[in-house]
């Protein structure tokens, strides 16, 4: 079962937008729907760590979920991978990944969601700086940016890189 996680639990990309107003940023003619709570919940700790103002989930437009503060202002977005691109498994299964973006839409960090990988391999990747390989890139640039896998964590590295590509590709497609 751990090899075949439900499609609901996919990658996310967080776009930190600075909590300026209550107006949703709709990137195309996508309908607003209430996001799946189970999908959002797996990333909640990472959202709270990265977006101090975050208190609740807003609406979802395509693969973009609004992040709201206690006044109802938008303080970021969470972009979910769609699975339209081939998902790559880590050593023990899929690795749900989040990419954190600055208000200028530049990647500032990569964070992990639910996964079944061995903690020592994930720690090796963190210590090697793998999660920062996309820093300072836009999501569009991240779709063509090649990163080298971490030695002895190749499967996990490739899984995370694939999820970053998927989430950034879908975001880029919807914002053009």
Short mmCIF file of C-alpha atoms in Angstrom, two decimals:
data_model
loop_
_atom_site.label_atom_id
_atom_site.label_comp_id
_atom_site.label_asym_id
_atom_site.label_seq_id
_atom_site.Cartn_x
_atom_site.Cartn_y
_atom_site.Cartn_z
CA UNK A 1 0.00 0.00 0.00
CA UNK A 2 2.78 2.44 0.80
CA UNK A 3 3.96 2.10 -2.81
CA UNK A 4 0.59 3.30 -4.06
CA UNK A 5 -0.44 6.31 -2.00
CA UNK A 6 -3.73 7.85 -3.07
CA UNK A 7 -3.44 10.60 -5.64
CA UNK A 8 -4.89 12.96 -3.06
CA UNK A 9 -1.61 12.98 -1.17
CA UNK A 10 0.55 14.71 -3.73
CA UNK A 11 3.16 17.40 -3.86
CA UNK A 12 2.52 20.92 -2.90
CA UNK A 13 4.13 24.17 -3.60
CA UNK A 14 3.67 26.98 -1.13
CA UNK A 15 3.62 30.51 -2.46
CA UNK A 16 4.05 33.01 0.33
CA UNK A 17 2.31 36.18 -0.79
CA UNK A 18 2.59 38.50 2.19
CA UNK A 19 -1.00 38.65 3.58
CA UNK A 20 -1.88 41.91 1.86
CA UNK A 21 -5.56 41.67 0.97
CA UNK A 22 -8.65 39.49 0.88
CA UNK A 23 -8.84 39.25 -2.91
CA UNK A 24 -8.12 35.82 -4.34
CA UNK A 25 -5.48 35.70 -7.04
CA UNK A 26 -7.14 33.68 -9.78
CA UNK A 27 -4.57 32.86 -12.41
CA UNK A 28 -7.04 31.72 -15.07
CA UNK A 29 -10.72 30.97 -15.52
CA UNK A 30 -10.64 28.20 -12.93
CA UNK A 31 -13.60 27.57 -10.65
CA UNK A 32 -13.25 27.99 -6.91
CA UNK A 33 -13.83 24.88 -4.80
CA UNK A 34 -13.26 24.00 -1.16
CA UNK A 35 -9.90 22.20 -0.88
CA UNK A 36 -9.63 18.62 0.37
CA UNK A 37 -8.86 18.88 4.10
CA UNK A 38 -6.87 15.63 4.17
CA UNK A 39 -4.55 16.84 1.42
CA UNK A 40 -3.99 20.18 3.13
CA UNK A 41 -3.54 18.69 6.61
CA UNK A 42 -0.37 16.76 5.67
CA UNK A 43 1.37 20.06 4.93
CA UNK A 44 0.00 22.06 7.87
CA UNK A 45 3.17 21.91 10.01
CA UNK A 46 5.31 23.11 7.12
CA UNK A 47 2.85 25.90 6.32
CA UNK A 48 2.80 27.03 9.96
CA UNK A 49 6.60 27.02 10.08
CA UNK A 50 6.96 28.99 6.83
CA UNK A 51 3.94 31.31 6.98
CA UNK A 52 3.65 32.60 10.55
CA UNK A 53 0.36 34.40 9.80
CA UNK A 54 -1.38 31.26 8.47
CA UNK A 55 -4.50 30.13 10.36
CA UNK A 56 -6.77 28.47 7.78
CA UNK A 57 -7.23 27.26 4.22
CA UNK A 58 -9.02 29.45 1.70
CA UNK A 59 -10.52 28.37 -1.61
CA UNK A 60 -8.83 26.24 -4.25
CA UNK A 61 -8.45 27.37 -7.87
CA UNK A 62 -7.11 24.55 -10.03
CA UNK A 63 -4.08 23.28 -8.11
CA UNK A 64 -3.70 26.48 -6.04
CA UNK A 65 -5.02 26.56 -2.46
CA UNK A 66 -5.22 29.92 -0.70
CA UNK A 67 -3.63 30.31 2.73
CA UNK A 68 -5.44 32.80 4.98
CA UNK A 69 -4.57 34.64 8.19
CA UNK A 70 -6.93 35.20 11.14
CA UNK A 71 -8.36 38.37 9.52
CA UNK A 72 -9.15 36.42 6.35
CA UNK A 73 -6.36 37.98 4.31
CA UNK A 74 -4.49 35.84 1.82
CA UNK A 75 -1.02 35.14 3.20
CA UNK A 76 0.12 32.59 0.62
CA UNK A 77 -0.85 29.79 -1.71
CA UNK A 78 -0.27 26.07 -1.76
CA UNK A 79 0.09 24.61 -5.23
CA UNK A 80 -0.65 20.89 -5.48
CA UNK A 81 0.93 18.59 -8.03
CA UNK A 82 -1.70 17.05 -10.27
CA UNK A 83 -0.08 13.76 -11.18
CA UNK A 84 -0.38 14.66 -14.87
CA UNK A 85 3.35 14.05 -15.15
CA UNK A 86 4.77 10.65 -14.31
CA UNK A 87 5.19 10.28 -10.55
CA UNK A 88 8.55 8.89 -9.50
CA UNK A 89 8.75 6.67 -6.44
CA UNK A 90 11.38 7.02 -3.78
CA UNK A 91 12.94 3.90 -2.33
CA UNK A 92 9.87 3.12 -0.20
CA UNK A 93 7.14 4.97 -2.13
CA UNK A 94 6.09 8.45 -3.17
CA UNK A 95 7.54 11.49 -1.39
CA UNK A 96 5.07 14.37 -1.13
CA UNK A 97 7.00 17.62 -1.48
CA UNK A 98 6.35 21.33 -0.92
CA UNK A 99 8.20 24.20 -2.54
CA UNK A 100 8.17 27.49 -0.66
CA UNK A 101 8.02 30.68 -2.72
CA UNK A 102 8.74 34.26 -1.67
CA UNK A 103 6.30 37.11 -2.40
CA UNK A 104 8.43 37.73 -5.51
CA UNK A 105 7.58 34.17 -6.64
CA UNK A 106 11.12 32.89 -6.12
CA UNK A 107 11.70 29.53 -4.48
CA UNK A 108 13.10 29.88 -0.97
CA UNK A 109 12.98 26.24 0.23
CA UNK A 110 11.70 22.73 -0.42
CA UNK A 111 9.82 20.94 2.38
CA UNK A 112 8.48 17.40 2.65
CA UNK A 113 4.96 16.13 3.29
CA UNK A 114 3.92 12.53 3.92
CA UNK A 115 6.40 9.86 2.86
CA UNK A 116 7.69 6.39 3.78
CA UNK A 117 11.38 7.05 3.19
CA UNK A 118 14.01 6.07 5.75
CA UNK A 119 14.70 9.10 7.97
CA UNK A 120 18.49 8.71 7.68
CA UNK A 121 18.27 9.08 3.87
CA UNK A 122 16.10 12.19 4.16
CA UNK A 123 18.53 13.63 6.74
CA UNK A 124 21.43 12.90 4.38
CA UNK A 125 19.63 14.86 1.66
CA UNK A 126 18.97 17.80 3.98
CA UNK A 127 22.62 17.90 5.14
CA UNK A 128 23.82 17.77 1.51
CA UNK A 129 21.73 20.87 0.72
CA UNK A 130 19.48 19.03 -1.73
CA UNK A 131 16.33 20.85 -0.56
CA UNK A 132 17.88 24.21 -1.47
CA UNK A 133 18.87 23.27 -5.04
CA UNK A 134 15.89 25.23 -6.42
CA UNK A 135 16.32 28.32 -4.23
CA UNK A 136 16.10 31.69 -6.01
CA UNK A 137 14.42 30.15 -9.09
CA UNK A 138 10.91 30.91 -10.30
CA UNK A 139 8.54 27.95 -10.72
CA UNK A 140 8.98 28.30 -14.49
CA UNK A 141 12.76 28.09 -14.13
CA UNK A 142 12.43 25.11 -11.77
CA UNK A 143 10.74 23.09 -14.54
CA UNK A 144 13.94 23.12 -16.60
CA UNK A 145 16.48 23.14 -13.74
CA UNK A 146 18.38 19.86 -13.43
CA UNK A 147 19.64 18.78 -10.01
CA UNK A 148 22.05 16.00 -9.14
CA UNK A 149 20.78 13.27 -6.86
CA UNK A 150 22.35 12.78 -3.45
CA UNK A 151 24.66 9.76 -3.26
CA UNK A 152 23.01 6.83 -1.45
CA UNK A 153 19.64 8.63 -1.64
CA UNK A 154 19.13 8.54 -5.40
CA UNK A 155 15.56 7.20 -5.41
CA UNK A 156 14.41 9.72 -2.83
CA UNK A 157 16.23 12.56 -4.62
CA UNK A 158 14.63 11.69 -7.96
CA UNK A 159 11.18 11.40 -6.37
CA UNK A 160 11.43 14.86 -4.80
CA UNK A 161 12.80 16.41 -8.00
CA UNK A 162 9.94 14.84 -9.97
CA UNK A 163 7.33 16.20 -7.58
CA UNK A 164 8.87 19.69 -7.72
CA UNK A 165 8.77 19.51 -11.52
CA UNK A 166 5.12 18.38 -11.54
CA UNK A 167 3.89 21.08 -9.18
CA UNK A 168 5.87 23.86 -10.88
CA UNK A 169 4.80 22.72 -14.36
CA UNK A 170 1.11 22.81 -13.50
CA UNK A 171 1.48 26.19 -11.80
CA UNK A 172 3.37 27.58 -14.80
CA UNK A 173 0.78 26.26 -17.23
CA UNK A 174 -2.08 27.91 -15.31
CA UNK A 175 -0.37 31.29 -14.89
CA UNK A 176 0.44 31.92 -18.54
#
